[in-house]
Each structure stands twice: as structure tokens, then as C-alpha cells.
PDB file of C-alpha atoms in Angstrom:
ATOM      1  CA  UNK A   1     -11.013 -17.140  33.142  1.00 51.00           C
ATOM      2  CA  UNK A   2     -12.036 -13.652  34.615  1.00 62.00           C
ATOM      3  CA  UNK A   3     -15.537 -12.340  34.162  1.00 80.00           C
ATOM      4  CA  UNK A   4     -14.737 -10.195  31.740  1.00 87.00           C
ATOM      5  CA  UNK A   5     -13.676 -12.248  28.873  1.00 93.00           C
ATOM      6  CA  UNK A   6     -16.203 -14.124  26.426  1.00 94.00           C
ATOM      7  CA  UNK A   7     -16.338 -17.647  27.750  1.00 94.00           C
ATOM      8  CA  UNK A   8     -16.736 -19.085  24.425  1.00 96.00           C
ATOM      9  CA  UNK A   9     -13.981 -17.026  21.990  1.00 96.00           C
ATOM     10  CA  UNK A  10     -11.796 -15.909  25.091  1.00 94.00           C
ATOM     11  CA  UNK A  11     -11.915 -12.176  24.125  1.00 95.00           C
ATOM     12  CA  UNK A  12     -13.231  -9.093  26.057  1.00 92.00           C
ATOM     13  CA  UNK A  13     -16.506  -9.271  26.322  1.00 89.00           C
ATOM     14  CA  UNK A  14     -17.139  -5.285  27.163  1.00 85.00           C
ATOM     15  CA  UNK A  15     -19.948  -6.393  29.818  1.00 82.00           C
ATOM     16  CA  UNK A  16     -21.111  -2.835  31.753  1.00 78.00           C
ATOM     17  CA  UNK A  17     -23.531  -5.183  33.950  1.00 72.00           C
ATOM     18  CA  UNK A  18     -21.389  -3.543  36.664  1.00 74.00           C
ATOM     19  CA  UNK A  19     -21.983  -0.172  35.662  1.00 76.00           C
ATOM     20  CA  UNK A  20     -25.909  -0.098  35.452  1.00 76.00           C
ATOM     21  CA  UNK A  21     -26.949  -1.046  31.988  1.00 79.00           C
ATOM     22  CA  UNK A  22     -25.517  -2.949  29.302  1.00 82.00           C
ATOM     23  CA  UNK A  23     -25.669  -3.803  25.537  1.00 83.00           C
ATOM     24  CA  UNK A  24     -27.092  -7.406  27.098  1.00 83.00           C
ATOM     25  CA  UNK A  25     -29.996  -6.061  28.847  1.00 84.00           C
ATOM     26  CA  UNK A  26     -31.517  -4.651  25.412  1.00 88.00           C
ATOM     27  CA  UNK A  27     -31.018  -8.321  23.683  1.00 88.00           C
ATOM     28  CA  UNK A  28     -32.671 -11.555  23.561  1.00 91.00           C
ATOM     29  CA  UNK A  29     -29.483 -14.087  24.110  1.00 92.00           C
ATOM     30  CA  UNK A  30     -30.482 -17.696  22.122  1.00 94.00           C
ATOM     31  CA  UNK A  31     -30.753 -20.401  24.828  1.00 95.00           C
ATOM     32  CA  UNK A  32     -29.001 -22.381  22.269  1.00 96.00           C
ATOM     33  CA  UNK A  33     -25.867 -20.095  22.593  1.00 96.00           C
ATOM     34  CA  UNK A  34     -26.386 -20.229  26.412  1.00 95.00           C
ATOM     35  CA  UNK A  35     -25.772 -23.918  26.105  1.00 96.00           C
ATOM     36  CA  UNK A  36     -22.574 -23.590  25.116  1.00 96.00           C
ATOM     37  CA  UNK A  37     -21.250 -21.643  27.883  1.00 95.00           C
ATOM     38  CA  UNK A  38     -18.676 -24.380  29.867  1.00 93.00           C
ATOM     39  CA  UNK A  39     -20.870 -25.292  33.190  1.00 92.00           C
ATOM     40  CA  UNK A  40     -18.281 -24.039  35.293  1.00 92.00           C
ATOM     41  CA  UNK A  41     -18.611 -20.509  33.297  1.00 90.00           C
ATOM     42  CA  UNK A  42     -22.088 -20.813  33.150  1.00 89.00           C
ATOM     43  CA  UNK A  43     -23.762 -17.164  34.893  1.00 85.00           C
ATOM     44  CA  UNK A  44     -20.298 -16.147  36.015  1.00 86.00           C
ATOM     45  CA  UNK A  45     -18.990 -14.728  32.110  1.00 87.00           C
ATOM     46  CA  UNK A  46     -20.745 -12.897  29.590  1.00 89.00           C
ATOM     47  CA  UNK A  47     -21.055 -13.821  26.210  1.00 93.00           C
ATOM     48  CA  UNK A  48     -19.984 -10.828  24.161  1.00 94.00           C
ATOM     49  CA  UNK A  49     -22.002  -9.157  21.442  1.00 93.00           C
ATOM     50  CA  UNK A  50     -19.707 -10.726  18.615  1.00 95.00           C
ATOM     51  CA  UNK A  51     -20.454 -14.408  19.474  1.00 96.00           C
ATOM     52  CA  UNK A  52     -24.264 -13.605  19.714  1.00 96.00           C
ATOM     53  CA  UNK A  53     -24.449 -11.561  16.146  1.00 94.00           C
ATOM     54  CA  UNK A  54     -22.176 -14.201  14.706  1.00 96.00           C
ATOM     55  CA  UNK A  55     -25.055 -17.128  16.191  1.00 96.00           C
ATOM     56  CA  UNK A  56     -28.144 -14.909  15.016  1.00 93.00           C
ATOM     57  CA  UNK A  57     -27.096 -14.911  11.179  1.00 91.00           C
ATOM     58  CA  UNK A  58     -26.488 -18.705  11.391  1.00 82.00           C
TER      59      UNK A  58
END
């Protein structure tokens, strides 16, 4: 899986880490949700704003 897809729906994850600033600096990211990144994913993919906002109303 490349870095720029969600590591837990597959889709893009529109991470612009690389560019300076990013919807993910700004956010508080559950260490629940973190959990469920696959270990060998874990701190390489981003999870993308979808699959956060979809965890924080649940």
C-alpha cells in the first residue's frame, strides 16, 4: 500500500504532510482509531479525514 491511501478503507487519504500543513495537524486523531492501523502500516499511512469523522460520531 503507498502512503497515500487510507490504511484502513484503502482510499486516498489527501495527506499534504508533504506540503507543509495538513487537515491532520489541526485534529486530535483517537488512539483508539490509531490502533487499528495494520502494524506494518502503522506511522507510514495516514488515516484520512473520512475514517476519523466516521469514528468521532460513533
Amino acid at each position: 500500500m503507498e502512503q497515500r491511501y487510507c490504511p484502513l478503507c484503502k482510499e486516498l487519504n489527501h495527506c499534504g504532510a508533504n506540503s507543509g500543513d495538513c487537515w491532520c495537524f489541526h485534529t486530535e486523531i483517537p488512539a483508539e482509531l490509531l490502533e487499528r492501523v495494520p502494524l506494518e502500516l502503522s506511522g507510514k499511512a495516514c488515516i484520512c479525514q473520512r475514517c476519523v469523522e466516521a469514528f468521532k460520531k460513533h
